[in-house]
């Protein structure tokens, strides 16, 4: 399973890369706005730092503007994946961009029907938003199960990118279902490392050895 970081924060990306756990990045307009930096240069900076796919989203809703912005985003670096909203104009652009060799990530997916359309259009990734589905008393993970099943039924190439992840259980459930990718806020990536028994166990190992008064190199 691939882990992407869902962030436009350069420090978070740098740390995630150091930890060796980051296979790619997803951004969106809200995340880039939070950094207070210009749009395209931020996507470019991230794409230059990260060896894997970096999703940069169009800021347009009509087909001609989506195409124009998508080409500019894709021109920033070879690893840019263009994020396109799930709409008739968006999916028409997904099909056209595929013909041009530009990979897309279809965003704001909230139903299996929408995921099916995105795969038929030729998206490289579909992003179902599990946290936002949970927020309205739906089952985000139920949606992932449906999408993984229906893609498997027809051998679609589109990868299921679990988005709007809010906590480690989302990540584990997504992996159990067999989703290809989860995009995590940095705080969720950090939480995946922690277990209280690991902390207690490590303290005990080190304090037991310290009681001997011996060092690591003693003979
Ligand atoms: C997906 O790529 C989006 O950037 C993101 O996961 C949305 O998450 P949120 O619902 O926490 O804003």
PDB file of C-alpha atoms and ligand atoms in Angstrom:
ATOM      1  CA  UNK A   1       0.000   0.000   0.000  1.00  0.00           C
ATOM      2  CA  UNK A   2       1.317   3.433  -0.874  1.00  0.00           C
ATOM      3  CA  UNK A   3       1.244   6.329   1.598  1.00  0.00           C
ATOM      4  CA  UNK A   4       0.850   9.851   0.284  1.00  0.00           C
ATOM      5  CA  UNK A   5       0.970  12.911   2.551  1.00  0.00           C
ATOM      6  CA  UNK A   6      -2.026  15.208   2.251  1.00  0.00           C
ATOM      7  CA  UNK A   7      -0.281  18.516   2.793  1.00  0.00           C
ATOM      8  CA  UNK A   8       1.375  21.532   1.171  1.00  0.00           C
ATOM      9  CA  UNK A   9       3.611  22.113   4.202  1.00  0.00           C
ATOM     10  CA  UNK A  10       7.256  21.799   3.104  1.00  0.00           C
ATOM     11  CA  UNK A  11       8.539  20.937   6.606  1.00  0.00           C
ATOM     12  CA  UNK A  12       6.029  18.097   6.928  1.00  0.00           C
ATOM     13  CA  UNK A  13       6.969  16.782   3.498  1.00  0.00           C
ATOM     14  CA  UNK A  14      10.669  16.965   4.330  1.00  0.00           C
ATOM     15  CA  UNK A  15      10.159  15.000   7.564  1.00  0.00           C
ATOM     16  CA  UNK A  16       7.933  12.384   5.904  1.00  0.00           C
ATOM     17  CA  UNK A  17      10.569  11.845   3.223  1.00  0.00           C
ATOM     18  CA  UNK A  18      13.309  11.485   5.879  1.00  0.00           C
ATOM     19  CA  UNK A  19      11.231   8.819   7.586  1.00  0.00           C
ATOM     20  CA  UNK A  20      11.043   6.942   4.284  1.00  0.00           C
ATOM     21  CA  UNK A  21       7.279   6.534   4.419  1.00  0.00           C
ATOM     22  CA  UNK A  22       6.119   8.951   1.750  1.00  0.00           C
ATOM     23  CA  UNK A  23       5.405   7.673  -1.752  1.00  0.00           C
ATOM     24  CA  UNK A  24       3.682  10.818  -3.015  1.00  0.00           C
ATOM     25  CA  UNK A  25       1.788  13.974  -2.081  1.00  0.00           C
ATOM     26  CA  UNK A  26      -1.740  15.264  -2.522  1.00  0.00           C
ATOM     27  CA  UNK A  27      -2.508  18.961  -2.278  1.00  0.00           C
ATOM     28  CA  UNK A  28      -5.717  20.893  -2.702  1.00  0.00           C
ATOM     29  CA  UNK A  29      -6.533  24.628  -2.869  1.00  0.00           C
ATOM     30  CA  UNK A  30      -7.379  24.759   0.863  1.00  0.00           C
ATOM     31  CA  UNK A  31      -4.053  23.177   1.859  1.00  0.00           C
ATOM     32  CA  UNK A  32      -2.032  25.536  -0.376  1.00  0.00           C
ATOM     33  CA  UNK A  33      -4.040  28.566   0.834  1.00  0.00           C
ATOM     34  CA  UNK A  34      -3.086  27.644   4.424  1.00  0.00           C
ATOM     35  CA  UNK A  35       0.606  28.051   3.524  1.00  0.00           C
ATOM     36  CA  UNK A  36       0.045  31.631   2.300  1.00  0.00           C
ATOM     37  CA  UNK A  37       2.194  31.003  -0.777  1.00  0.00           C
ATOM     38  CA  UNK A  38       1.477  31.304  -4.549  1.00  0.00           C
ATOM     39  CA  UNK A  39      -0.288  28.363  -6.161  1.00  0.00           C
ATOM     40  CA  UNK A  40       1.768  27.043  -9.092  1.00  0.00           C
ATOM     41  CA  UNK A  41       5.199  27.698  -7.521  1.00  0.00           C
ATOM     42  CA  UNK A  42       4.099  25.697  -4.459  1.00  0.00           C
ATOM     43  CA  UNK A  43       3.079  22.683  -6.566  1.00  0.00           C
ATOM     44  CA  UNK A  44       6.369  22.953  -8.460  1.00  0.00           C
ATOM     45  CA  UNK A  45       8.442  23.162  -5.274  1.00  0.00           C
ATOM     46  CA  UNK A  46       6.746  20.052  -3.867  1.00  0.00           C
ATOM     47  CA  UNK A  47       7.076  18.120  -7.128  1.00  0.00           C
ATOM     48  CA  UNK A  48      10.807  18.852  -7.208  1.00  0.00           C
ATOM     49  CA  UNK A  49      11.244  17.514  -3.644  1.00  0.00           C
ATOM     50  CA  UNK A  50       9.275  14.291  -4.002  1.00  0.00           C
ATOM     51  CA  UNK A  51      10.211  11.352  -6.220  1.00  0.00           C
ATOM     52  CA  UNK A  52       6.601  10.070  -6.487  1.00  0.00           C
ATOM     53  CA  UNK A  53       3.310  11.473  -7.811  1.00  0.00           C
ATOM     54  CA  UNK A  54       2.281  14.958  -6.625  1.00  0.00           C
ATOM     55  CA  UNK A  55      -1.366  15.922  -7.108  1.00  0.00           C
ATOM     56  CA  UNK A  56      -2.008  19.575  -7.954  1.00  0.00           C
ATOM     57  CA  UNK A  57      -5.621  20.621  -8.402  1.00  0.00           C
ATOM     58  CA  UNK A  58      -7.158  22.778 -11.120  1.00  0.00           C
ATOM     59  CA  UNK A  59      -8.988  25.898  -9.934  1.00  0.00           C
ATOM     60  CA  UNK A  60     -11.510  25.749 -12.788  1.00  0.00           C
ATOM     61  CA  UNK A  61     -14.893  24.091 -13.319  1.00  0.00           C
ATOM     62  CA  UNK A  62     -15.475  24.502 -17.095  1.00  0.00           C
ATOM     63  CA  UNK A  63     -13.864  22.106 -19.597  1.00  0.00           C
ATOM     64  CA  UNK A  64     -11.717  24.605 -21.565  1.00  0.00           C
ATOM     65  CA  UNK A  65     -10.280  26.190 -18.415  1.00  0.00           C
ATOM     66  CA  UNK A  66      -9.744  22.804 -16.776  1.00  0.00           C
ATOM     67  CA  UNK A  67      -7.758  21.697 -19.840  1.00  0.00           C
ATOM     68  CA  UNK A  68      -5.679  24.870 -19.902  1.00  0.00           C
ATOM     69  CA  UNK A  69      -4.848  24.744 -16.177  1.00  0.00           C
ATOM     70  CA  UNK A  70      -4.213  20.987 -16.306  1.00  0.00           C
ATOM     71  CA  UNK A  71      -1.637  21.410 -19.070  1.00  0.00           C
ATOM     72  CA  UNK A  72       0.106  24.134 -17.070  1.00  0.00           C
ATOM     73  CA  UNK A  73       0.140  22.012 -13.910  1.00  0.00           C
ATOM     74  CA  UNK A  74       1.440  18.982 -15.833  1.00  0.00           C
ATOM     75  CA  UNK A  75       4.129  21.182 -17.418  1.00  0.00           C
ATOM     76  CA  UNK A  76       5.593  21.984 -13.983  1.00  0.00           C
ATOM     77  CA  UNK A  77       7.226  18.560 -13.563  1.00  0.00           C
ATOM     78  CA  UNK A  78       6.960  14.999 -14.888  1.00  0.00           C
ATOM     79  CA  UNK A  79       5.524  13.676 -11.608  1.00  0.00           C
ATOM     80  CA  UNK A  80       2.578  16.091 -11.381  1.00  0.00           C
ATOM     81  CA  UNK A  81      -0.816  14.393 -11.418  1.00  0.00           C
ATOM     82  CA  UNK A  82      -3.660  16.780 -12.188  1.00  0.00           C
ATOM     83  CA  UNK A  83      -6.508  16.776  -9.688  1.00  0.00           C
ATOM     84  CA  UNK A  84      -9.846  17.309 -11.373  1.00  0.00           C
ATOM     85  CA  UNK A  85     -13.266  17.680  -9.707  1.00  0.00           C
ATOM     86  CA  UNK A  86     -15.904  15.031 -10.255  1.00  0.00           C
ATOM     87  CA  UNK A  87     -18.358  16.663 -12.673  1.00  0.00           C
ATOM     88  CA  UNK A  88     -19.331  16.177 -16.327  1.00  0.00           C
ATOM     89  CA  UNK A  89     -16.818  18.829 -17.422  1.00  0.00           C
ATOM     90  CA  UNK A  90     -14.185  17.374 -15.089  1.00  0.00           C
ATOM     91  CA  UNK A  91     -14.551  13.814 -16.378  1.00  0.00           C
ATOM     92  CA  UNK A  92     -14.626  14.980 -19.973  1.00  0.00           C
ATOM     93  CA  UNK A  93     -11.280  16.651 -19.250  1.00  0.00           C
ATOM     94  CA  UNK A  94      -9.994  13.447 -17.625  1.00  0.00           C
ATOM     95  CA  UNK A  95     -10.667  11.561 -20.853  1.00  0.00           C
ATOM     96  CA  UNK A  96      -9.039  14.267 -23.010  1.00  0.00           C
ATOM     97  CA  UNK A  97      -6.031  14.596 -20.698  1.00  0.00           C
ATOM     98  CA  UNK A  98      -5.460  10.846 -20.812  1.00  0.00           C
ATOM     99  CA  UNK A  99      -5.229  11.114 -24.618  1.00  0.00           C
ATOM    100  CA  UNK A 100      -2.526  13.747 -24.095  1.00  0.00           C
ATOM    101  CA  UNK A 101      -0.663  11.469 -21.658  1.00  0.00           C
ATOM    102  CA  UNK A 102      -1.516  13.594 -18.598  1.00  0.00           C
ATOM    103  CA  UNK A 103      -2.495  11.506 -15.547  1.00  0.00           C
ATOM    104  CA  UNK A 104      -5.388  12.651 -13.370  1.00  0.00           C
ATOM    105  CA  UNK A 105      -6.666  12.241  -9.827  1.00  0.00           C
ATOM    106  CA  UNK A 106     -10.443  12.662  -9.663  1.00  0.00           C
ATOM    107  CA  UNK A 107     -11.314  14.419  -6.431  1.00  0.00           C
ATOM    108  CA  UNK A 108     -14.452  14.973  -4.338  1.00  0.00           C
ATOM    109  CA  UNK A 109     -15.795  11.451  -4.850  1.00  0.00           C
ATOM    110  CA  UNK A 110     -18.592  10.508  -2.455  1.00  0.00           C
ATOM    111  CA  UNK A 111     -20.291   7.531  -4.133  1.00  0.00           C
ATOM    112  CA  UNK A 112     -19.480   4.278  -5.904  1.00  0.00           C
ATOM    113  CA  UNK A 113     -21.417   5.543  -8.938  1.00  0.00           C
ATOM    114  CA  UNK A 114     -19.090   8.539  -9.196  1.00  0.00           C
ATOM    115  CA  UNK A 115     -16.049   6.260  -8.828  1.00  0.00           C
ATOM    116  CA  UNK A 116     -17.321   4.093 -11.672  1.00  0.00           C
ATOM    117  CA  UNK A 117     -17.611   7.139 -13.945  1.00  0.00           C
ATOM    118  CA  UNK A 118     -14.088   8.291 -13.070  1.00  0.00           C
ATOM    119  CA  UNK A 119     -12.649   4.868 -13.955  1.00  0.00           C
ATOM    120  CA  UNK A 120     -14.543   4.794 -17.247  1.00  0.00           C
ATOM    121  CA  UNK A 121     -13.151   8.246 -18.049  1.00  0.00           C
ATOM    122  CA  UNK A 122      -9.620   6.889 -17.505  1.00  0.00           C
ATOM    123  CA  UNK A 123      -8.536   8.515 -14.235  1.00  0.00           C
ATOM    124  CA  UNK A 124      -5.199   7.346 -12.833  1.00  0.00           C
ATOM    125  CA  UNK A 125      -6.562   7.805  -9.271  1.00  0.00           C
ATOM    126  CA  UNK A 126      -9.986   8.178  -7.696  1.00  0.00           C
ATOM    127  CA  UNK A 127     -10.169   9.988  -4.351  1.00  0.00           C
ATOM    128  CA  UNK A 128     -13.158   8.952  -2.213  1.00  0.00           C
ATOM    129  CA  UNK A 129     -13.306  11.251   0.858  1.00  0.00           C
ATOM    130  CA  UNK A 130     -13.881   8.872   3.771  1.00  0.00           C
ATOM    131  CA  UNK A 131     -13.748  11.417   6.618  1.00  0.00           C
ATOM    132  CA  UNK A 132     -16.301  13.712   5.014  1.00  0.00           C
ATOM    133  CA  UNK A 133     -18.623  10.734   4.379  1.00  0.00           C
ATOM    134  CA  UNK A 134     -18.312   9.766   8.072  1.00  0.00           C
ATOM    135  CA  UNK A 135     -19.055  13.422   8.989  1.00  0.00           C
ATOM    136  CA  UNK A 136     -22.556  13.099   7.501  1.00  0.00           C
ATOM    137  CA  UNK A 137     -23.239   9.747   9.214  1.00  0.00           C
ATOM    138  CA  UNK A 138     -22.346   7.687   6.138  1.00  0.00           C
ATOM    139  CA  UNK A 139     -19.767   4.901   6.059  1.00  0.00           C
ATOM    140  CA  UNK A 140     -16.547   6.113   4.481  1.00  0.00           C
ATOM    141  CA  UNK A 141     -15.036   2.651   4.657  1.00  0.00           C
ATOM    142  CA  UNK A 142     -18.194   1.099   3.214  1.00  0.00           C
ATOM    143  CA  UNK A 143     -17.613   3.362   0.212  1.00  0.00           C
ATOM    144  CA  UNK A 144     -14.006   2.149  -0.127  1.00  0.00           C
ATOM    145  CA  UNK A 145     -15.178  -1.478  -0.029  1.00  0.00           C
ATOM    146  CA  UNK A 146     -17.683  -0.787  -2.806  1.00  0.00           C
ATOM    147  CA  UNK A 147     -15.159   1.015  -5.012  1.00  0.00           C
ATOM    148  CA  UNK A 148     -12.444  -1.636  -4.561  1.00  0.00           C
ATOM    149  CA  UNK A 149     -14.984  -4.365  -5.383  1.00  0.00           C
ATOM    150  CA  UNK A 150     -16.387  -2.742  -8.479  1.00  0.00           C
ATOM    151  CA  UNK A 151     -12.962  -1.806  -9.855  1.00  0.00           C
ATOM    152  CA  UNK A 152     -11.845  -5.415  -9.298  1.00  0.00           C
ATOM    153  CA  UNK A 153     -14.907  -6.724 -11.134  1.00  0.00           C
ATOM    154  CA  UNK A 154     -13.821  -4.998 -14.325  1.00  0.00           C
ATOM    155  CA  UNK A 155     -10.011  -4.767 -13.916  1.00  0.00           C
ATOM    156  CA  UNK A 156     -10.018  -0.984 -14.127  1.00  0.00           C
ATOM    157  CA  UNK A 157      -6.495   0.499 -13.926  1.00  0.00           C
ATOM    158  CA  UNK A 158      -7.667   3.401 -11.756  1.00  0.00           C
ATOM    159  CA  UNK A 159      -6.054   3.294  -8.301  1.00  0.00           C
ATOM    160  CA  UNK A 160      -8.200   3.825  -5.215  1.00  0.00           C
ATOM    161  CA  UNK A 161      -6.678   6.704  -3.246  1.00  0.00           C
ATOM    162  CA  UNK A 162      -8.356   6.916   0.153  1.00  0.00           C
ATOM    163  CA  UNK A 163      -8.665  10.620   0.963  1.00  0.00           C
ATOM    164  CA  UNK A 164      -9.967  12.720   3.844  1.00  0.00           C
ATOM    165  CA  UNK A 165      -8.304  10.272   6.212  1.00  0.00           C
ATOM    166  CA  UNK A 166      -8.759  11.381   9.824  1.00  0.00           C
ATOM    167  CA  UNK A 167      -7.120   8.721  12.022  1.00  0.00           C
ATOM    168  CA  UNK A 168      -4.992   5.534  11.992  1.00  0.00           C
ATOM    169  CA  UNK A 169      -8.018   3.217  11.941  1.00  0.00           C
ATOM    170  CA  UNK A 170      -8.983   4.639   8.541  1.00  0.00           C
ATOM    171  CA  UNK A 171      -5.514   3.675   7.268  1.00  0.00           C
ATOM    172  CA  UNK A 172      -5.636   0.141   8.671  1.00  0.00           C
ATOM    173  CA  UNK A 173      -9.170  -0.451   7.379  1.00  0.00           C
ATOM    174  CA  UNK A 174      -8.214   0.877   3.951  1.00  0.00           C
ATOM    175  CA  UNK A 175      -5.261  -1.545   3.884  1.00  0.00           C
ATOM    176  CA  UNK A 176      -7.455  -4.470   4.960  1.00  0.00           C
ATOM    177  CA  UNK A 177      -9.852  -3.692   2.129  1.00  0.00           C
ATOM    178  CA  UNK A 178      -6.936  -3.512  -0.301  1.00  0.00           C
ATOM    179  CA  UNK A 179      -7.033   0.144  -1.372  1.00  0.00           C
ATOM    180  CA  UNK A 180      -3.950   1.080  -3.399  1.00  0.00           C
ATOM    181  CA  UNK A 181      -3.118   4.358  -1.640  1.00  0.00           C
ATOM    182  CA  UNK A 182      -4.046   6.330   1.477  1.00  0.00           C
ATOM    183  CA  UNK A 183      -3.280  10.030   1.659  1.00  0.00           C
ATOM    184  CA  UNK A 184      -2.646  11.048   5.241  1.00  0.00           C
ATOM    185  CA  UNK A 185      -2.376  14.300   7.136  1.00  0.00           C
ATOM    186  CA  UNK A 186       1.089  14.404   8.730  1.00  0.00           C
ATOM    187  CA  UNK A 187      -0.470  14.050  12.221  1.00  0.00           C
ATOM    188  CA  UNK A 188      -2.036  10.708  11.194  1.00  0.00           C
ATOM    189  CA  UNK A 189       1.278   9.430   9.820  1.00  0.00           C
ATOM    190  CA  UNK A 190       2.902  10.278  13.178  1.00  0.00           C
ATOM    191  CA  UNK A 191       0.168   8.485  15.110  1.00  0.00           C
ATOM    192  CA  UNK A 192       0.719   5.274  13.137  1.00  0.00           C
ATOM    193  CA  UNK A 193       4.115   4.848  14.820  1.00  0.00           C
ATOM    194  CA  UNK A 194       2.863   5.040  18.389  1.00  0.00           C
ATOM    195  CA  UNK A 195       1.843   2.322  20.807  1.00  0.00           C
ATOM    196  CA  UNK A 196       2.000   2.738  24.614  1.00  0.00           C
ATOM    197  CA  UNK A 197       3.450  -0.768  25.019  1.00  0.00           C
ATOM    198  CA  UNK A 198       6.332   0.166  22.700  1.00  0.00           C
ATOM    199  CA  UNK A 199       7.169   3.151  24.964  1.00  0.00           C
ATOM    200  CA  UNK A 200       6.859   1.124  28.189  1.00  0.00           C
ATOM    201  CA  UNK A 201       8.837  -1.765  26.722  1.00  0.00           C
ATOM    202  CA  UNK A 202      11.664   0.465  25.530  1.00  0.00           C
ATOM    203  CA  UNK A 203      11.898   2.240  28.913  1.00  0.00           C
ATOM    204  CA  UNK A 204      12.130  -1.119  30.649  1.00  0.00           C
ATOM    205  CA  UNK A 205      14.826  -2.524  28.334  1.00  0.00           C
ATOM    206  CA  UNK A 206      16.977   0.583  28.755  1.00  0.00           C
ATOM    207  CA  UNK A 207      16.513   0.932  32.522  1.00  0.00           C
ATOM    208  CA  UNK A 208      17.210  -2.794  33.135  1.00  0.00           C
ATOM    209  CA  UNK A 209      20.464  -2.478  31.266  1.00  0.00           C
ATOM    210  CA  UNK A 210      21.358   0.825  32.988  1.00  0.00           C
ATOM    211  CA  UNK A 211      21.101  -0.958  36.394  1.00  0.00           C
ATOM    212  CA  UNK A 212      24.055  -3.181  35.413  1.00  0.00           C
ATOM    213  CA  UNK A 213      26.280  -0.107  35.265  1.00  0.00           C
ATOM    214  CA  UNK A 214      27.877  -1.477  32.103  1.00  0.00           C
ATOM    215  CA  UNK A 215      28.217   0.340  28.783  1.00  0.00           C
ATOM    216  CA  UNK A 216      27.458  -0.783  25.254  1.00  0.00           C
ATOM    217  CA  UNK A 217      31.141  -1.402  24.457  1.00  0.00           C
ATOM    218  CA  UNK A 218      32.202  -3.079  27.735  1.00  0.00           C
ATOM    219  CA  UNK A 219      33.943  -6.445  27.379  1.00  0.00           C
TER     220      UNK A 219
HETATM  221  C1  LIG B   1      -7.722  14.743  -0.901  1.00  0.00           C
HETATM  222  O1  LIG B   1      -6.836  14.647  -1.710  1.00  0.00           O
HETATM  223  C2  LIG B   1      -8.009  15.933  -0.111  1.00  0.00           C
HETATM  224  O2  LIG B   1      -6.905  16.799  -0.231  1.00  0.00           O
HETATM  225  C3  LIG B   1      -8.155  15.674   1.367  1.00  0.00           C
HETATM  226  O3  LIG B   1      -7.867  14.320   1.705  1.00  0.00           O
HETATM  227  C4  LIG B   1      -9.390  16.207   1.977  1.00  0.00           C
HETATM  228  O4  LIG B   1      -9.350  15.975   3.373  1.00  0.00           O
HETATM  229  P1  LIG B   1     -10.275  16.748   4.407  1.00  0.00           P
HETATM  230  O5  LIG B   1     -11.673  16.219   4.288  1.00  0.00           O
HETATM  231  O6  LIG B   1      -9.684  16.415   5.750  1.00  0.00           O
HETATM  232  O7  LIG B   1     -10.182  18.199   4.061  1.00  0.00           O
END
